[in-house]
Coordinates of N, CA and C in Angstrom, one line a residue:
M1 N 28.0 43.2 23.9 CA 28.8 41.7 23.5 C 28.1 42.0 21.8
S2 N 29.1 41.2 20.9 CA 28.8 41.1 19.5 C 27.8 39.9 19.9
R3 N 27.2 39.9 18.6 CA 25.9 38.8 17.8 C 27.0 37.2 17.1
L4 N 27.9 37.5 17.0 CA 28.8 36.9 15.8 C 28.9 35.8 16.1
P5 N 29.2 35.5 17.7 CA 29.7 34.5 18.1 C 29.2 33.2 18.4
I6 N 27.7 34.0 18.5 CA 26.6 32.9 19.0 C 25.5 32.7 17.6
L7 N 26.1 33.3 16.4 CA 25.4 32.9 15.2 C 26.5 32.3 14.4
L8 N 27.7 32.3 15.2 CA 29.0 30.9 14.4 C 28.3 29.8 15.4
L9 N 28.5 30.1 16.4 CA 27.9 28.6 17.2 C 26.8 28.0 16.7
L10 N 25.8 28.8 16.4 CA 24.4 28.2 15.8 C 23.8 27.6 14.0
H11 N 24.9 28.4 13.7 CA 25.5 27.8 12.0 C 26.0 26.0 12.5
L12 N 27.1 26.5 13.3 CA 27.2 25.0 13.2 C 27.0 23.9 14.4
L13 N 25.3 24.4 14.6 CA 25.0 23.6 14.9 C 24.3 22.9 14.0
V14 N 24.2 23.6 13.4 CA 22.3 23.5 11.9 C 22.7 22.6 10.9
S15 N 24.3 22.5 10.5 CA 25.6 22.0 10.0 C 25.1 21.1 9.6
P16 N 25.2 20.8 8.4 CA 24.7 19.0 8.7 C 25.9 18.2 9.3
G17 N 26.7 18.6 8.9 CA 28.6 17.4 8.7 C 27.9 17.7 10.6
L18 N 27.3 18.5 11.3 CA 27.6 18.3 12.9 C 26.8 17.1 13.7
Q19 N 25.2 17.3 13.5 CA 23.6 16.7 12.7 C 24.4 15.4 13.3
A20 N 23.6 14.7 14.4 CA 23.6 13.2 14.1 C 23.0 12.2 13.3
P21 N 23.6 11.6 13.2 CA 23.6 10.8 12.4 C 22.0 9.7 11.6
M22 N 21.5 9.7 10.6 CA 19.6 9.4 10.7 C 20.1 8.3 11.0
T23 N 19.7 7.6 11.8 CA 20.0 6.0 12.5 C 18.7 5.6 11.0
Q24 N 18.8 3.6 11.4 CA 18.1 3.2 10.7 C 16.6 2.6 10.9
T25 N 16.0 2.9 11.6 CA 15.1 3.5 12.8 C 14.1 4.5 12.0
T26 N 14.6 5.5 12.2 CA 14.7 7.2 11.6 C 14.0 6.6 9.9
S27 N 15.1 6.3 9.1 CA 15.0 6.6 7.9 C 14.4 5.4 7.8
L28 N 13.7 4.6 8.0 CA 12.9 3.2 8.2 C 11.0 4.0 8.8
K29 N 11.5 4.9 9.2 CA 9.6 5.0 9.7 C 9.8 6.9 8.3
T30 N 10.8 7.0 8.1 CA 10.4 8.4 7.2 C 10.1 7.8 6.0
S31 N 10.2 6.5 5.9 CA 10.5 6.4 4.4 C 9.6 4.7 4.2
W32 N 8.9 4.6 5.0 CA 7.5 4.4 5.4 C 5.9 4.9 4.8
A33 N 6.4 6.3 5.2 CA 5.3 6.6 4.7 C 4.8 7.0 2.8
N34 N 6.4 6.4 2.1 CA 6.3 7.2 1.0 C 6.0 5.0 0.4
C35 N 6.2 3.5 1.6 CA 6.2 2.4 1.0 C 4.6 2.5 1.2
S36 N 4.3 2.8 2.1 CA 3.0 2.7 1.7 C 2.1 4.0 1.1
N37 N 2.6 4.9 -0.1 CA 2.1 6.0 -0.7 C 2.6 4.9 -1.7
M38 N 2.7 3.9 -1.9 CA 3.4 2.9 -3.9 C 1.7 1.9 -3.0
I39 N 1.8 1.4 -1.7 CA 0.9 0.4 -1.3 C -0.4 0.3 -2.0
D40 N -0.3 2.3 -1.8 CA -2.2 2.0 -2.4 C -2.4 2.9 -2.7
E41 N -0.9 2.8 -3.6 CA -1.4 3.5 -5.4 C -1.6 1.9 -6.4
I42 N -0.8 1.0 -5.3 CA -1.2 0.0 -6.0 C -2.7 -0.9 -6.5
I43 N -3.2 -0.9 -5.0 CA -4.3 -1.3 -4.1 C -5.7 -0.1 -5.4
T44 N -5.1 0.8 -5.3 CA -6.2 1.8 -6.1 C -6.1 0.9 -8.8
H45 N -5.0 0.9 -8.7 CA -5.0 0.6 -9.6 C -5.7 -1.0 -9.8
L46 N -5.4 -1.9 -9.1 CA -5.9 -3.8 -8.5 C -7.6 -3.2 -8.4
K47 N -8.3 -2.0 -8.5 CA -9.6 -1.9 -8.2 C -10.0 -1.9 -9.3
Q48 N -9.2 -1.1 -10.4 CA -9.6 -1.1 -11.6 C -10.1 -1.2 -12.4
P49 N -11.5 -1.9 -13.2 CA -12.1 -2.2 -13.8 C -10.5 -3.4 -14.6
P50 N -11.4 -4.3 -15.3 CA -12.5 -5.3 -15.3 C -12.0 -5.8 -13.5
L51 N -13.9 -5.9 -12.8 CA -12.9 -6.1 -11.3 C -13.5 -7.5 -11.2
P52 N -12.6 -8.2 -10.3 CA -12.2 -9.1 -9.8 C -13.8 -10.1 -9.7
S53 N -13.9 -11.1 -10.2 CA -15.1 -12.0 -9.3 C -15.0 -12.0 -7.8
S54 N -14.3 -11.9 -7.5 CA -14.1 -13.0 -5.8 C -13.2 -11.9 -5.2
D55 N -13.0 -11.6 -3.6 CA -11.9 -11.1 -3.0 C -10.9 -11.9 -2.4
F56 N -10.4 -11.3 -1.8 CA -8.7 -12.2 -0.9 C -9.2 -12.5 0.2
N57 N -10.2 -12.5 0.3 CA -10.3 -13.5 1.7 C -10.7 -14.9 1.1
N58 N -11.1 -15.6 0.0 CA -11.0 -16.8 -0.3 C -9.9 -17.9 -0.4
L59 N -8.3 -17.5 -0.3 CA -8.1 -17.2 -0.8 C -7.4 -18.4 -0.2
S60 N -7.1 -19.8 0.0 CA -6.2 -21.0 0.4 C -5.6 -20.9 1.4
G61 N -5.9 -21.8 2.5 CA -5.0 -21.6 3.9 C -3.8 -21.3 3.5
E62 N -2.9 -22.1 2.4 CA -1.8 -22.8 2.6 C -1.3 -21.2 1.9
D63 N -2.0 -20.1 0.7 CA -1.8 -19.1 -0.2 C -1.5 -18.3 1.6
Q64 N -2.2 -18.0 1.8 CA -2.6 -17.4 3.3 C -0.7 -18.0 3.6
A65 N -0.9 -18.6 4.9 CA 0.5 -18.9 5.3 C 2.0 -18.6 4.4
I66 N 1.8 -19.0 2.9 CA 3.0 -18.6 2.0 C 3.3 -16.6 2.1
L67 N 1.9 -16.5 2.0 CA 1.6 -14.3 1.4 C 2.6 -13.7 3.0
V68 N 2.1 -14.2 4.4 CA 2.0 -13.6 5.4 C 4.2 -13.9 5.7
E69 N 4.7 -15.0 5.4 CA 5.3 -16.1 5.9 C 6.6 -14.7 6.0
K70 N 7.4 -14.2 6.8 CA 8.1 -12.9 6.6 C 9.6 -13.1 5.5
N71 N 9.8 -14.7 5.9 CA 11.6 -15.0 5.2 C 11.0 -15.4 4.0
L72 N 9.1 -15.3 3.3 CA 9.5 -15.1 2.0 C 9.5 -13.6 1.2
R73 N 9.1 -12.6 2.0 CA 8.6 -11.2 1.7 C 9.2 -11.0 -0.2
R74 N 10.4 -11.0 0.2 CA 11.6 -11.1 -1.0 C 11.2 -11.8 -1.9
S75 N 10.8 -13.2 -1.9 CA 10.2 -14.3 -3.0 C 9.0 -14.1 -3.6
N76 N 8.0 -13.8 -2.9 CA 7.0 -12.8 -3.0 C 6.8 -12.2 -3.7
L77 N 7.3 -10.7 -3.6 CA 7.6 -10.2 -4.4 C 7.8 -9.7 -5.9
E78 N 9.2 -11.4 -5.9 CA 9.8 -11.1 -7.0 C 9.6 -12.2 -7.9
A79 N 7.7 -12.8 -7.4 CA 6.7 -14.0 -8.2 C 5.3 -12.6 -8.1
F80 N 6.0 -11.9 -7.7 CA 4.5 -10.6 -8.6 C 5.2 -9.8 -9.7
S81 N 6.3 -9.5 -9.4 CA 7.0 -9.0 -10.3 C 6.8 -9.7 -11.9
K82 N 7.2 -10.9 -11.7 CA 7.0 -11.6 -12.6 C 6.0 -11.9 -13.6
A83 N 5.0 -11.8 -12.7 CA 3.5 -11.9 -13.1 C 2.8 -11.5 -13.9
V84 N 3.8 -9.8 -13.3 CA 2.3 -9.2 -13.6 C 3.5 -8.6 -15.0
K85 N 4.5 -9.6 -15.5 CA 4.3 -9.1 -16.8 C 3.6 -10.1 -17.9
S86 N 3.1 -11.2 -17.3 CA 1.8 -11.8 -18.1 C 0.8 -10.9 -18.8
L87 N 0.1 -9.8 -17.6 CA -0.8 -9.2 -17.2 C -1.0 -7.7 -18.6
Q88 N -1.9 -7.6 -19.1 CA -1.5 -6.9 -20.1 C -2.6 -5.3 -20.0
N89 N -1.9 -3.9 -20.0 CA -2.6 -2.7 -19.1 C -1.9 -2.9 -17.8
A90 N -1.0 -3.5 -17.4 CA -0.4 -3.6 -16.3 C 0.8 -3.2 -15.3
S91 N 1.3 -1.9 -16.5 CA 2.3 -1.4 -16.2 C 2.8 -0.6 -15.3
A92 N 1.8 -0.1 -15.0 CA 1.9 1.0 -14.0 C 1.8 0.3 -12.4
I93 N 1.5 -0.7 -12.1 CA 1.4 -1.4 -10.8 C 3.1 -2.4 -11.1
E94 N 3.4 -2.9 -12.8 CA 5.0 -3.4 -12.6 C 6.0 -2.2 -12.0
S95 N 6.2 -1.0 -12.9 CA 7.0 0.3 -12.2 C 6.6 0.2 -10.4
I96 N 6.1 0.0 -10.2 CA 5.7 0.7 -8.1 C 6.0 -0.9 -7.3
L97 N 6.1 -2.1 -8.3 CA 6.4 -3.5 -8.0 C 8.2 -3.6 -7.5
K98 N 8.6 -2.4 -7.9 CA 10.1 -2.6 -9.2 C 10.8 -1.1 -7.6
N99 N 9.8 -1.0 -7.3 CA 10.9 0.0 -6.4 C 9.9 0.0 -4.8
L100 N 9.2 -1.3 -4.5 CA 9.4 -1.9 -2.8 C 9.7 -2.4 -2.5
P101 N 10.8 -2.9 -3.8 CA 11.7 -4.2 -1.9 C 12.0 -3.5 -0.8
P102 N 13.0 -2.4 -0.9 CA 12.6 -1.6 -0.1 C 12.2 -1.8 0.7
C103 N 11.3 -1.4 0.8 CA 10.1 -1.8 1.5 C 9.9 -2.7 2.7
L104 N 10.3 -3.8 2.6 CA 10.2 -4.9 2.3 C 11.4 -5.5 4.2
P105 N 11.0 -6.0 4.8 CA 11.9 -6.6 5.9 C 12.6 -7.6 5.7
M106 N 13.9 -7.5 6.3 CA 14.8 -8.5 6.1 C 14.7 -9.6 6.6
A107 N 14.7 -10.8 5.7 CA 14.4 -12.1 6.1 C 15.1 -12.4 7.1
T108 N 15.0 -13.3 8.3 CA 15.4 -14.0 9.6 C 16.3 -15.3 8.8
A109 N 15.9 -15.6 8.1 CA 16.5 -16.9 7.9 C 15.8 -17.9 6.9
A110 N 16.5 -18.8 6.0 CA 15.8 -18.8 4.8 C 14.8 -19.1 4.6
P111 N 14.1 -19.4 3.6 CA 12.4 -19.3 3.6 C 12.5 -21.1 3.5
T112 N 11.2 -21.8 4.3 CA 10.9 -22.6 4.8 C 9.8 -23.6 3.7
R113 N 9.5 -22.9 2.1 CA 8.2 -23.3 2.1 C 9.2 -22.7 0.1
H114 N 8.5 -22.6 -1.0 CA 8.7 -21.8 -2.5 C 7.3 -20.5 -2.2
P115 N 8.3 -19.7 -3.1 CA 6.9 -18.7 -2.8 C 5.9 -18.8 -3.7
I116 N 5.5 -17.9 -3.5 CA 4.1 -18.0 -4.4 C 3.3 -18.5 -6.0
R117 N 2.7 -19.1 -5.9 CA 2.6 -19.3 -7.2 C 1.4 -18.3 -7.7
I118 N 1.6 -18.0 -9.1 CA 0.3 -17.4 -9.7 C -0.2 -17.4 -10.9
T119 N -0.8 -17.8 -11.2 CA -1.5 -18.1 -12.8 C -1.6 -17.4 -13.4
N120 N -0.5 -18.0 -14.5 CA 0.3 -17.1 -15.6 C -0.9 -16.4 -16.3
G121 N -0.7 -14.8 -16.0 CA -1.8 -14.8 -17.2 C -3.6 -13.2 -16.2
D122 N -3.6 -14.6 -15.2 CA -4.8 -14.9 -14.4 C -5.0 -13.4 -13.5
R123 N -5.3 -12.7 -14.3 CA -5.8 -11.1 -13.2 C -6.0 -11.5 -12.4
N124 N -7.1 -11.8 -12.2 CA -8.3 -11.8 -10.8 C -7.2 -13.2 -9.7
D125 N -6.6 -13.8 -9.9 CA -4.9 -14.4 -9.1 C -4.4 -13.6 -8.6
F126 N -3.5 -12.9 -10.2 CA -3.0 -12.1 -9.6 C -3.2 -11.6 -8.8
R127 N -4.6 -10.7 -8.5 CA -4.9 -9.5 -8.0 C -5.1 -10.0 -6.1
R128 N -5.5 -11.0 -6.4 CA -5.7 -11.2 -5.2 C -4.8 -11.7 -4.3
K129 N -4.5 -12.2 -4.1 CA -3.0 -12.3 -4.3 C -2.0 -11.2 -3.8
L130 N -1.8 -10.6 -4.6 CA -1.2 -9.3 -4.6 C -2.1 -8.6 -4.0
K131 N -3.1 -8.5 -3.3 CA -3.6 -7.3 -2.5 C -3.5 -8.4 -1.1
F132 N -3.7 -9.6 -0.2 CA -3.3 -9.8 0.3 C -2.2 -9.6 0.7
Y133 N -1.1 -9.7 -0.2 CA 0.2 -9.2 0.4 C 0.5 -7.6 0.5
L134 N -0.2 -7.0 0.0 CA 0.1 -5.8 0.5 C -0.6 -5.9 1.5
K135 N -2.1 -5.9 1.9 CA -2.5 -5.4 2.9 C -2.1 -6.0 3.9
T136 N -1.1 -6.8 4.2 CA -0.3 -7.5 5.6 C 1.1 -7.4 4.9
L137 N 1.5 -6.8 4.6 CA 3.0 -5.6 4.2 C 2.6 -4.3 5.6
E138 N 1.9 -3.7 5.0 CA 0.5 -2.8 5.8 C 0.1 -3.0 7.8
N139 N -0.4 -4.1 7.5 CA -1.0 -4.6 8.2 C 0.5 -4.0 9.5
E140 N 1.5 -5.1 9.1 CA 2.5 -5.4 10.8 C 3.7 -4.0 10.0
Q141 N 3.1 -2.8 9.8 CA 4.0 -2.1 9.8 C 2.8 -0.7 10.5
A142 N 2.2 -0.9 10.7 CA 1.0 -0.5 11.7 C 1.0 -1.1 13.4
Q143 N 2.3 -2.1 13.2 CA 2.7 -2.3 14.5 C 3.6 -1.9 15.2

């Protein structure tokens, strides 16, 4: 028996046109590794000197509530993207933030409050809030 029909069948099975399409969950799982890398890279930049005088654990309850609200994820990212422009030497963070929107879950309802407020030009305020925001994203994806 010739091996040609078997090879032809094998070729058809592995050709891209006949493979099952990637589902949304498959693409999310594979892309989350990239999102996680971007988050880690931003956190590394946030840890560079000058170091903030305080960490994100002392955020107000209101700020924490705003940063964890799922329906505000995109609005909060926009707030961070605007705030980073007022900081010196933050171009690396700015460029990574531009690539982060696909990593955010879609809002399921309209936001019930305003996005996070970041003091203009205050690197420590920016760092504390962004770090908390990124840790929230990581924790959500880990579940």
